[in-house]
CSV table of C-alpha atoms in Angstrom, one decimal:
chain,number,residue,atom,x,y,z
H,956,MET,CA,-17.2,-17.1,33.7
H,957,SER,CA,-19.7,-14.4,32.6
H,958,LEU,CA,-20.4,-13.5,29.0
H,959,TYR,CA,-18.9,-10.0,29.6
H,960,ALA,CA,-15.7,-11.4,31.1
H,961,ARG,CA,-15.3,-13.9,28.3
H,962,PHE,CA,-16.1,-11.9,25.2
H,963,ILE,CA,-16.7,-8.2,25.9
H,964,ALA,CA,-14.0,-7.3,28.3
H,965,PRO,CA,-11.1,-8.6,26.2
H,966,LEU,CA,-12.2,-6.2,23.4
H,967,SER,CA,-11.0,-3.3,25.5
H,968,SER,CA,-7.4,-4.6,24.9
H,969,TYR,CA,-7.9,-3.9,21.2
H,970,LYS,CA,-9.0,-0.3,21.8
H,971,SER,CA,-5.7,1.3,20.8
H,972,LEU,CA,-5.3,-1.0,17.8
H,973,ILE,CA,-8.8,-0.3,16.5
H,974,ALA,CA,-8.5,3.5,17.2
H,975,LEU,CA,-5.3,3.6,15.0
H,976,ALA,CA,-6.4,1.0,12.5
H,977,LEU,CA,-9.7,2.6,11.4
H,978,PRO,CA,-8.3,6.0,10.2
H,979,VAL,CA,-5.4,4.2,8.5
H,980,ALA,CA,-7.7,1.7,6.9
H,981,LEU,CA,-9.9,4.5,5.7
H,982,GLN,CA,-7.0,6.4,4.3
H,983,THR,CA,-5.7,3.2,2.5
H,984,ALA,CA,-9.2,2.6,1.1
H,985,ILE,CA,-9.3,6.2,-0.1
H,986,PHE,CA,-5.9,5.8,-1.8
H,987,SER,CA,-7.0,2.6,-3.4
H,988,SER,CA,-10.3,4.0,-4.5
H,989,LYS,CA,-8.6,6.5,-6.7
H,990,SER,CA,-7.5,3.9,-9.2
H,991,THR,CA,-10.9,2.1,-8.7
H,992,VAL,CA,-12.7,5.3,-9.6
H,993,ASP,CA,-10.6,5.6,-12.8
H,994,THR,CA,-11.2,2.0,-13.7
H,995,LEU,CA,-15.0,2.2,-13.1
H,996,MET,CA,-15.4,5.4,-15.1
H,997,LEU,CA,-13.2,4.3,-18.0
H,998,GLY,CA,-15.0,0.9,-17.9
H,999,SER,CA,-18.1,2.6,-19.2
H,1000,LEU,CA,-16.1,3.5,-22.3
H,1001,SER,CA,-14.4,0.2,-23.3
H,1002,GLU,CA,-12.6,-2.9,-22.0
H,1003,LEU,CA,-9.5,-1.7,-23.7
H,1004,ASP,CA,-9.4,1.3,-21.4
H,1005,ILE,CA,-9.8,-1.0,-18.4
H,1006,ALA,CA,-6.8,-3.0,-19.6
H,1007,ALA,CA,-4.7,0.0,-20.3
H,1008,ILE,CA,-5.3,1.8,-17.0
H,1009,GLY,CA,-5.1,-1.6,-15.1
H,1010,LEU,CA,-1.6,-2.2,-16.5
H,1011,ALA,CA,-0.5,1.4,-16.0
H,1012,ALA,CA,-1.8,1.3,-12.4
H,1013,LYS,CA,0.4,-1.7,-11.7
H,1014,ALA,CA,3.4,0.2,-12.9
H,1015,GLN,CA,2.3,3.2,-10.8
H,1016,MET,CA,1.7,0.9,-7.9
H,1017,ILE,CA,5.4,-0.2,-7.9
H,1018,ILE,CA,6.5,3.4,-7.7
H,1019,THR,CA,4.0,4.5,-5.0
H,1020,PHE,CA,4.8,1.4,-3.0
H,1021,PHE,CA,8.5,2.3,-3.0
H,1022,ILE,CA,7.7,5.8,-1.7
H,1023,ILE,CA,5.2,4.2,0.8
H,1024,GLY,CA,8.0,1.9,1.9
H,1025,LEU,CA,10.3,4.8,2.6
H,1026,SER,CA,7.6,6.4,4.7
H,1027,ILE,CA,6.9,3.1,6.5
H,1028,GLY,CA,10.6,2.6,7.4
H,1029,GLY,CA,10.9,6.1,8.7
H,1030,GLY,CA,7.5,5.9,10.5
H,1031,GLN,CA,8.7,2.7,12.3
H,1032,ILE,CA,11.7,4.5,13.8
H,1033,ALA,CA,9.4,7.5,14.6
H,1034,ALA,CA,7.0,5.2,16.4
H,1035,GLN,CA,9.9,3.9,18.6
H,1036,CYS,CA,10.9,7.5,19.2
H,1037,PHE,CA,7.4,8.4,20.3
H,1038,GLY,CA,7.4,5.4,22.6
H,1039,MET,CA,10.2,7.0,24.6
H,1040,LYS,CA,7.7,9.6,26.0
H,1041,SER,CA,10.4,12.3,26.4
H,1042,GLU,CA,11.5,15.6,24.9
H,1043,ASP,CA,14.5,13.8,23.5
H,1044,GLY,CA,12.1,11.3,21.9
H,1045,GLN,CA,10.1,14.2,20.3
H,1046,ARG,CA,13.2,15.7,18.9
H,1047,LYS,CA,14.3,12.4,17.4
H,1048,LEU,CA,10.8,11.9,16.0
H,1049,HIS,CA,11.0,15.3,14.2
H,1050,THR,CA,14.4,14.5,12.8
H,1051,THR,CA,13.3,11.1,11.6
H,1052,VAL,CA,10.3,12.5,9.7
H,1053,PHE,CA,12.4,15.2,8.2
H,1054,ILE,CA,15.0,12.7,6.9
H,1055,THR,CA,12.1,10.5,5.6
H,1056,LEU,CA,10.6,13.5,3.7
H,1057,LEU,CA,14.0,14.3,2.1
H,1058,LEU,CA,14.4,10.7,1.0
H,1059,SER,CA,10.9,10.4,-0.4
H,1060,VAL,CA,11.1,13.6,-2.4
H,1061,SER,CA,14.5,12.6,-3.9
H,1062,THR,CA,13.0,9.3,-4.8
H,1063,ALA,CA,10.0,10.9,-6.4
H,1064,LEU,CA,12.3,12.9,-8.6
H,1065,LEU,CA,14.0,9.8,-9.9
H,1066,PHE,CA,10.7,8.1,-10.7
H,1067,PHE,CA,9.3,11.3,-12.3
H,1068,ILE,CA,12.1,11.0,-14.9
H,1069,VAL,CA,11.2,7.4,-15.6
H,1070,LEU,CA,7.4,8.0,-16.0
H,1071,PHE,CA,7.7,11.2,-17.9
H,1072,PHE,CA,10.4,10.2,-20.4
H,1073,PHE,CA,10.1,6.4,-20.7
H,1074,PRO,CA,6.4,5.5,-20.2
H,1075,GLY,CA,6.1,3.4,-23.4
H,1076,GLN,CA,9.1,1.2,-22.5
H,1077,LEU,CA,7.4,0.6,-19.1
H,1078,MET,CA,4.0,-0.3,-20.5
H,1079,SER,CA,5.6,-2.7,-23.1
H,1080,LEU,CA,6.8,-4.9,-20.3
H,1081,GLY,CA,3.2,-6.0,-19.6
H,1082,SER,CA,1.5,-5.9,-23.0
H,1083,GLN,CA,2.0,-6.5,-26.7
H,1084,SER,CA,-1.0,-4.3,-27.7
H,1085,THR,CA,0.0,-1.0,-29.2
H,1086,ASP,CA,-3.3,0.5,-28.2
H,1087,ILE,CA,-2.9,-0.5,-24.6
H,1088,ILE,CA,0.7,0.7,-24.6
H,1089,GLY,CA,-0.3,4.1,-26.1
H,1090,LYS,CA,-3.2,4.7,-23.7
H,1091,GLY,CA,-1.3,3.6,-20.7
H,1092,SER,CA,1.7,5.8,-21.6
H,1093,ASP,CA,-0.5,8.9,-21.8
H,1094,TYR,CA,-1.7,8.1,-18.3
H,1095,LEU,CA,1.7,7.5,-16.8
H,1096,GLN,CA,3.3,10.6,-18.3
H,1097,THR,CA,0.5,12.8,-17.0
H,1098,ILE,CA,0.5,11.5,-13.5
H,1099,ALA,CA,4.3,11.8,-13.1
H,1100,ILE,CA,4.1,15.2,-11.4
H,1101,SER,CA,1.8,13.9,-8.7
H,1102,LEU,CA,4.6,11.8,-7.3
H,1103,PHE,CA,6.0,14.8,-5.5
H,1104,CYS,CA,2.7,15.4,-3.8
H,1105,PHE,CA,2.4,11.8,-2.8
H,1106,ALA,CA,6.0,11.8,-1.4
H,1107,TYR,CA,5.1,14.7,0.9
H,1108,ALA,CA,1.7,13.4,2.0
H,1109,SER,CA,3.0,9.9,2.6
H,1110,SER,CA,6.0,11.1,4.8
H,1111,ILE,CA,3.9,13.4,6.9
H,1112,ALA,CA,1.1,10.8,7.3
H,1113,SER,CA,3.6,8.3,8.6
H,1114,GLY,CA,4.9,10.8,11.2
H,1115,LEU,CA,1.3,11.6,12.2
H,1116,ARG,CA,0.5,7.9,12.7
H,1117,ALA,CA,3.6,7.5,14.8
H,1118,MET,CA,2.3,10.3,17.0
H,1119,HIS,CA,-1.1,8.6,17.3
H,1120,GLN,CA,-2.7,11.3,15.1
H,1121,PRO,CA,-3.8,9.3,12.0
H,1122,GLY,CA,-7.1,11.1,11.6
H,1123,ILE,CA,-5.6,14.4,10.3
H,1124,ALA,CA,-4.2,12.9,7.0
H,1125,THR,CA,-7.4,10.8,6.6
H,1126,LYS,CA,-9.6,13.8,6.7
H,1127,ILE,CA,-7.5,15.5,4.0
H,1128,SER,CA,-7.5,12.3,1.9
H,1129,LEU,CA,-11.3,12.4,1.9
H,1130,ILE,CA,-11.1,15.8,0.3
H,1131,GLY,CA,-8.7,14.5,-2.2
H,1132,VAL,CA,-10.8,11.5,-3.3
H,1133,ALA,CA,-13.9,13.7,-3.6
H,1134,LEU,CA,-12.0,16.1,-5.8
H,1135,ASN,CA,-10.6,13.2,-7.8
H,1136,LEU,CA,-14.1,11.9,-8.5
H,1137,VAL,CA,-15.3,15.4,-9.6
H,1138,PHE,CA,-12.3,16.1,-11.8
H,1139,ASN,CA,-12.6,12.6,-13.4
H,1140,TRP,CA,-16.3,13.1,-14.2
H,1141,ILE,CA,-15.5,16.4,-15.8
H,1142,LEU,CA,-12.4,15.5,-17.8
H,1143,ILE,CA,-13.1,11.8,-18.8
H,1144,PHE,CA,-16.5,12.5,-20.2
H,1145,GLY,CA,-16.2,16.2,-21.1
H,1146,HIS,CA,-18.5,18.2,-18.9
H,1147,PHE,CA,-18.8,22.0,-18.4
H,1148,GLY,CA,-17.3,22.7,-21.8
H,1149,PHE,CA,-14.2,20.6,-21.4
H,1150,PRO,CA,-13.3,18.0,-24.1
H,1151,ALA,CA,-13.8,14.3,-23.3
H,1152,MET,CA,-10.3,13.1,-22.8
H,1153,GLY,CA,-10.8,9.5,-21.7
H,1154,ILE,CA,-7.8,8.0,-19.9
H,1155,LYS,CA,-5.8,11.2,-20.1
H,1156,GLY,CA,-8.7,13.0,-18.3
H,1157,ALA,CA,-8.4,10.4,-15.5
H,1158,ALA,CA,-4.7,11.2,-15.2
H,1159,LEU,CA,-5.3,14.9,-15.1
H,1160,GLY,CA,-8.0,14.4,-12.4
H,1161,THR,CA,-5.5,12.5,-10.3
H,1162,VAL,CA,-2.9,15.2,-10.6
H,1163,PHE,CA,-5.2,18.1,-9.8
H,1164,SER,CA,-6.7,16.4,-6.8
H,1165,ALA,CA,-3.2,15.4,-5.5
H,1166,VAL,CA,-1.9,18.9,-5.7
H,1167,ILE,CA,-4.9,20.3,-3.8
H,1168,GLU,CA,-4.7,17.5,-1.2
H,1169,CYS,CA,-1.0,18.2,-0.6
H,1170,VAL,CA,-1.5,22.0,-0.2
H,1171,ALA,CA,-4.5,21.4,2.1
H,1172,LEU,CA,-2.5,19.1,4.4
H,1173,TYR,CA,0.3,21.6,4.7
H,1174,LEU,CA,-2.0,24.6,5.4
H,1175,TYR,CA,-4.0,22.6,7.9
H,1176,LEU,CA,-0.9,21.6,9.9
H,1177,ARG,CA,0.4,25.1,9.7
H,1178,ALA,CA,-2.8,26.6,11.0
H,1179,LYS,CA,-2.6,24.2,13.9
H,1180,THR,CA,1.1,25.1,14.4
H,1181,HIS,CA,1.9,21.4,14.2
H,1182,PRO,CA,5.6,20.5,14.7
H,1183,LEU,CA,5.6,18.5,11.4
H,1184,THR,CA,5.2,21.8,9.5
H,1185,HIS,CA,8.4,23.3,10.9
H,1186,PHE,CA,11.2,22.0,8.7
H,1187,ARG,CA,13.7,24.8,8.3
H,1188,LEU,CA,17.2,25.3,6.8
H,1189,HIS,CA,18.8,25.0,10.3
H,1190,HIS,CA,17.1,21.6,10.7
H,1191,PHE,CA,18.8,20.5,7.5
H,1192,ASN,CA,22.2,21.8,8.6
H,1193,ALA,CA,21.8,20.1,12.0
H,1194,LEU,CA,21.3,16.7,10.4
H,1195,ARG,CA,24.0,14.2,11.4
H,1196,ARG,CA,25.4,11.7,9.0
H,1197,GLN,CA,24.9,8.7,11.2
H,1198,ASP,CA,21.2,9.6,11.7
H,1199,VAL,CA,20.6,9.9,8.0
H,1200,ILE,CA,22.3,6.6,7.4
H,1201,LEU,CA,20.3,4.8,10.1
H,1202,VAL,CA,16.9,6.1,8.8
H,1203,ALA,CA,17.9,5.6,5.2
H,1204,ARG,CA,19.0,2.1,5.8
H,1205,LEU,CA,15.7,1.0,7.3
H,1206,SER,CA,13.6,3.1,4.9
H,1207,ALA,CA,15.5,1.8,1.9
H,1208,THR,CA,15.1,-1.8,3.1
H,1209,ALA,CA,11.3,-1.3,3.7
H,1210,ALA,CA,11.0,0.5,0.4
H,1211,LEU,CA,12.9,-2.3,-1.4
H,1212,ASN,CA,10.6,-4.8,0.4
H,1213,SER,CA,7.5,-2.9,-0.8
H,1214,VAL,CA,8.7,-2.6,-4.4
H,1215,VAL,CA,9.9,-6.2,-4.6
H,1216,TRP,CA,6.4,-7.3,-3.5
H,1217,ALA,CA,4.7,-4.9,-5.9
H,1218,ALA,CA,7.0,-5.8,-8.8
H,1219,GLY,CA,6.4,-9.5,-8.0
H,1220,LEU,CA,2.7,-8.9,-8.3
H,1221,PHE,CA,3.2,-7.0,-11.5
H,1222,ALA,CA,5.3,-9.8,-12.9
H,1223,PHE,CA,2.8,-12.5,-11.8
H,1224,HIS,CA,0.0,-10.7,-13.6
H,1225,ALA,CA,2.2,-10.1,-16.6
H,1226,ILE,CA,3.0,-13.9,-16.8
H,1227,LEU,CA,-0.7,-14.7,-16.7
H,1228,GLY,CA,-2.0,-12.0,-18.9
H,1229,TYR,CA,0.8,-11.4,-21.4
H,1230,SER,CA,-0.7,-13.5,-24.2
H,1231,ASP,CA,-4.4,-13.2,-23.2
H,1232,PRO,CA,-6.1,-9.8,-23.2
H,1233,ASN,CA,-9.2,-11.3,-21.5
H,1234,LEU,CA,-7.2,-12.4,-18.5
H,1235,LEU,CA,-5.5,-9.0,-18.4
H,1236,VAL,CA,-9.0,-7.4,-18.2
H,1237,ALA,CA,-9.9,-9.9,-15.4
H,1238,LEU,CA,-6.8,-9.1,-13.4
H,1239,SER,CA,-7.3,-5.4,-13.9
H,1240,VAL,CA,-10.9,-5.6,-12.5
H,1241,LEU,CA,-9.8,-7.8,-9.5
H,1242,ALA,CA,-6.8,-5.6,-8.5
H,1243,PRO,CA,-8.7,-2.5,-7.3
H,1244,LEU,CA,-11.4,-4.7,-5.6
H,1245,GLU,CA,-8.7,-6.6,-3.7
H,1246,ALA,CA,-6.9,-3.4,-2.8
H,1247,LEU,CA,-10.1,-1.9,-1.3
H,1248,ALA,CA,-10.8,-5.2,0.6
H,1249,MET,CA,-7.3,-5.2,2.0
H,1250,SER,CA,-7.4,-1.6,3.2
H,1251,LEU,CA,-8.7,-2.7,6.6
H,1252,LEU,CA,-6.0,-5.4,6.8
H,1253,ILE,CA,-3.3,-2.9,5.9
H,1254,GLY,CA,-4.8,-0.5,8.5
H,1255,LEU,CA,-4.6,-3.2,11.2
H,1256,ALA,CA,-1.0,-4.1,10.3
H,1257,THR,CA,0.0,-0.4,10.3
H,1258,ALA,CA,-1.7,0.1,13.6
H,1259,GLY,CA,0.0,-3.0,15.0
H,1260,SER,CA,3.4,-1.7,13.8
H,1261,ILE,CA,2.9,1.6,15.7
H,1262,ILE,CA,2.0,-0.2,19.0
H,1263,VAL,CA,4.8,-2.7,18.7
H,1264,GLY,CA,7.2,0.2,17.8
H,1265,ASN,CA,6.1,2.2,20.8
H,1266,LEU,CA,6.7,-0.9,23.1
H,1267,VAL,CA,10.2,-1.5,21.6
H,1268,GLY,CA,11.1,2.2,21.9
H,1269,ALA,CA,10.0,2.2,25.5
H,1270,ASN,CA,12.0,-1.0,26.2
H,1271,GLU,CA,8.8,-2.7,27.4
H,1272,HIS,CA,9.7,-6.0,25.8
H,1273,GLU,CA,7.8,-8.1,28.4
H,1274,LYS,CA,4.5,-6.7,26.9
H,1275,LEU,CA,5.4,-7.8,23.3
H,1276,PRO,CA,4.3,-11.4,23.3
H,1277,LEU,CA,0.7,-10.7,24.4
H,1278,ALA,CA,0.4,-7.7,22.1
H,1279,VAL,CA,1.7,-9.6,19.1
H,1280,ARG,CA,-0.6,-12.6,19.8
H,1281,ARG,CA,-3.7,-10.4,20.1
H,1282,HIS,CA,-2.8,-8.5,16.9
H,1283,VAL,CA,-2.3,-11.6,14.8
H,1284,ILE,CA,-5.5,-13.3,16.0
H,1285,PHE,CA,-7.6,-10.1,15.5
H,1286,SER,CA,-6.2,-9.6,12.0
H,1287,GLY,CA,-7.0,-13.2,11.1
H,1288,VAL,CA,-10.6,-12.8,12.3
H,1289,ILE,CA,-11.0,-9.6,10.3
H,1290,GLY,CA,-9.5,-11.4,7.2
H,1291,ILE,CA,-12.1,-14.1,7.4
H,1292,VAL,CA,-15.0,-11.6,7.8
H,1293,THR,CA,-13.6,-9.5,4.9
H,1294,ALA,CA,-13.4,-12.6,2.6
H,1295,VAL,CA,-17.0,-13.7,3.5
H,1296,ILE,CA,-18.4,-10.2,2.8
H,1297,LEU,CA,-16.5,-9.9,-0.5
H,1298,SER,CA,-17.8,-13.3,-1.6
H,1299,LEU,CA,-21.4,-12.3,-0.8
H,1300,LEU,CA,-21.0,-9.1,-2.9
H,1301,GLU,CA,-19.4,-10.7,-5.9
H,1302,ALA,CA,-22.3,-10.2,-8.3
H,1303,PRO,CA,-23.0,-6.6,-7.6
H,1304,LEU,CA,-19.3,-5.7,-7.6
H,1305,LEU,CA,-18.6,-7.3,-11.0
H,1306,SER,CA,-21.7,-5.6,-12.4
H,1307,LEU,CA,-20.0,-2.3,-11.8
H,1308,PHE,CA,-17.3,-3.2,-14.3
H,1309,PHE,CA,-19.2,-5.2,-16.9
H,1310,HIS,CA,-22.3,-3.6,-18.5
H,1311,SER,CA,-23.2,-6.0,-21.4
H,1312,ASP,CA,-26.4,-8.0,-21.2
H,1313,LEU,CA,-24.5,-11.0,-22.5
H,1314,PRO,CA,-21.5,-11.9,-20.3
H,1315,SER,CA,-18.2,-11.7,-22.2
H,1316,GLU,CA,-15.3,-14.2,-21.9
H,1317,ALA,CA,-13.5,-11.7,-19.7
H,1318,GLU,CA,-16.4,-11.5,-17.3
H,1319,TYR,CA,-16.6,-15.3,-17.0
H,1320,LEU,CA,-12.9,-15.4,-16.3
H,1321,THR,CA,-13.1,-12.6,-13.7
H,1322,SER,CA,-15.9,-14.5,-11.9
H,1323,SER,CA,-13.9,-17.7,-11.8
H,1324,LEU,CA,-10.9,-16.0,-10.2
H,1325,PHE,CA,-13.0,-13.9,-7.7
H,1326,ASP,CA,-13.5,-16.6,-5.0
H,1327,ILE,CA,-9.8,-17.4,-5.0
H,1328,MET,CA,-8.9,-13.8,-4.5
H,1329,ALA,CA,-11.4,-13.5,-1.6
H,1330,ALA,CA,-10.1,-16.7,0.0
H,1331,SER,CA,-6.5,-15.4,-0.2
H,1332,LEU,CA,-7.4,-12.5,2.1
H,1333,VAL,CA,-7.5,-14.8,5.1
H,1334,ILE,CA,-3.9,-15.9,5.0
H,1335,LYS,CA,-2.8,-12.5,3.7
H,1336,SER,CA,-4.2,-10.9,6.8
H,1337,ILE,CA,-2.0,-13.0,9.0
H,1338,SER,CA,1.2,-12.8,6.9
H,1339,MET,CA,0.8,-9.0,6.6
H,1340,MET,CA,0.4,-8.5,10.3
H,1341,LEU,CA,3.5,-10.6,11.0
H,1342,ILE,CA,5.7,-8.9,8.4
H,1343,VAL,CA,4.4,-5.2,8.5
H,1344,GLY,CA,2.8,-5.1,12.0
H,1345,VAL,CA,5.4,-7.0,14.0
H,1346,LEU,CA,8.8,-7.9,12.5
H,1347,ARG,CA,9.4,-4.7,10.6
H,1348,ALA,CA,8.2,-2.6,13.5
H,1349,GLY,CA,10.6,-4.4,15.8
H,1350,GLY,CA,13.5,-3.4,13.4
H,1351,ASP,CA,13.8,-6.7,11.6
H,1352,ALA,CA,13.4,-5.2,8.1
H,1353,ASN,CA,16.2,-7.2,6.4
H,1354,PHE,CA,14.5,-10.5,7.4
H,1355,CYS,CA,11.2,-9.3,6.0
H,1356,LEU,CA,12.9,-8.4,2.7
H,1357,VAL,CA,14.6,-11.8,2.3
H,1358,THR,CA,11.3,-13.6,3.1
H,1359,ASP,CA,9.4,-11.7,0.4
H,1360,VAL,CA,12.1,-12.2,-2.2
H,1361,LEU,CA,12.2,-16.0,-1.6
H,1362,ALA,CA,8.5,-16.4,-1.5
H,1363,GLN,CA,7.7,-14.4,-4.6
H,1364,TRP,CA,10.8,-14.6,-6.8
H,1365,VAL,CA,12.1,-18.0,-5.9
H,1366,PHE,CA,8.8,-19.8,-5.5
H,1367,LEU,CA,5.7,-18.0,-6.9
H,1368,LEU,CA,7.0,-16.5,-10.2
H,1369,PRO,CA,9.1,-19.5,-11.4
H,1370,CYS,CA,6.1,-21.8,-10.6
H,1371,ALA,CA,3.7,-19.5,-12.4
H,1372,PHE,CA,5.9,-19.3,-15.5
H,1373,TRP,CA,6.5,-23.1,-15.6
H,1374,LEU,CA,2.8,-24.0,-15.2
H,1375,THR,CA,1.7,-21.3,-17.7
H,1376,HIS,CA,4.2,-21.6,-20.5
H,1377,VAL,CA,5.4,-25.2,-20.2
H,1378,LEU,CA,2.4,-27.2,-18.8
H,1379,GLY,CA,-0.4,-24.8,-20.0
H,1380,PHE,CA,-2.4,-24.9,-16.7
H,1381,PRO,CA,-5.7,-22.9,-16.6
H,1382,PRO,CA,-5.3,-19.5,-14.9
H,1383,VAL,CA,-7.8,-20.5,-12.1
H,1384,TYR,CA,-5.2,-23.0,-10.7
H,1385,LEU,CA,-2.3,-20.5,-11.2
H,1386,PHE,CA,-4.1,-17.8,-9.3
H,1387,GLY,CA,-4.3,-20.2,-6.3
H,1388,LEU,CA,-0.5,-20.1,-6.1
H,1389,ILE,CA,-0.9,-16.9,-4.2
H,1390,ILE,CA,-2.5,-18.7,-1.2
H,1391,VAL,CA,0.4,-21.1,-1.1
H,1392,GLU,CA,3.0,-18.3,-1.3
H,1393,GLU,CA,1.3,-16.3,1.6
H,1394,THR,CA,1.1,-19.5,3.7
H,1395,LEU,CA,4.9,-20.1,3.3
H,1396,LYS,CA,5.6,-16.5,4.4
H,1397,ALA,CA,3.4,-16.8,7.4
H,1398,LEU,CA,5.1,-20.0,8.5
H,1399,VAL,CA,8.6,-18.5,8.1
H,1400,CYS,CA,7.6,-15.3,10.0
H,1401,TYR,CA,6.1,-17.3,12.8
H,1402,TRP,CA,9.4,-19.2,13.2
H,1403,ARG,CA,11.3,-15.9,13.2
H,1404,LEU,CA,8.9,-14.5,15.8
H,1405,ASN,CA,9.5,-17.4,18.2
H,1406,SER,CA,13.3,-16.9,17.8
H,1407,GLY,CA,13.1,-13.6,19.6
H,1408,LYS,CA,15.8,-12.1,17.3
H,1409,TRP,CA,13.5,-9.6,15.7
H,1410,VAL,CA,13.5,-6.9,18.5
H,1411,LYS,CA,15.9,-4.1,17.8
H,1412,ASN,CA,15.6,-0.6,19.5
H,1413,LEU,CA,16.7,1.7,16.6
H,1414,ALA,CA,15.5,4.9,18.2
H,1415,SER,CA,18.2,4.6,20.9
H,1416,SER,CA,20.8,4.7,18.2
H,1417,LEU,CA,19.8,8.1,17.0
H,1418,SER,CA,22.0,11.0,18.2
């Protein structure tokens, strides 16, 4: 067999996956970079600011993951609709995106109330420090309004991805992150006559850039007469109860799945860092780095979900086994490459956050946890593709939710609490529990995949 036939030719089978994954990965990296930019800039002020924004970002992450989950759920049905390749499929796709948008904006309103009126209570769940609670509360209260922009952008982006047009939202997101960087520089440090506002300046920069990004996305789609800009009153009046329930059920399950995972991560970090500010700083530094590293893995899983959803919607079930196998293998390989690159860049990456000539205890602790975080990306790449890219896309959202709940809340968190507060294990060993948890999820999902019970054509159920 020639070299081309053995190694090069098979790469063409990944063309659709890569074409979808790269824009989604870039957009995910852009979204993750916003919190990284805040952390990096505030890190030049004090480690206390790093801890405050790190904890606040975790609370914000739970909320944004819920909204993302709603969009993912709607986007998975939209991908099945797009796979139908018919006018009826296009109509169902438009209806699905519209319902998803309504659900996302309604949810943003509820979370706006929580962040704006109860930020202190939220921050106190993860820290005993009054300084950290105060600074984090200012950040959360300010960024609350940006949730509405995020709800709109996330819903439309999911619809665009289902239509194999992920590049549109990615281009607009690039504008948003550039503006976020500029606004942060001006408002955190006080340039062009503005006062130096520190962590509140970071929050305002996030809000201003989110509003402009949202408006730019709408105007761009409107200028292109894109169908996802045309949501009118008659569309609302034409909605059918059974369609709303169908989309809401899958979206709510996916959203709950996302928030359970994010809340579990928040709780895990809270258990480890509640009584040790240095460990909280370490986790706050690692979180944005891991998020950036995982952006490509998330992009691959999202791209996989679109392709799997298209096949399910088109009732081409015979093509699923080969597609799933290729997606899982490719994602695993990318996970290994990502982990190796991250390990090689450990020193320069950590130097971005710690600026003292003499390493602090927090820096030593961060370095000791770094390699474990990098290694965990390998198994995470596989479990993520199985859950997000395959099972959920096939309509098996309930099973994914149960799997995450059992892995995190029945295994990971009780073990972490027991080992930390009862046996007093060092955090290095506790951080390694994440690898065990992800391995359990991957094994359970592989068993479900082989059962064949995960394929459910939801698009055909829409009226």
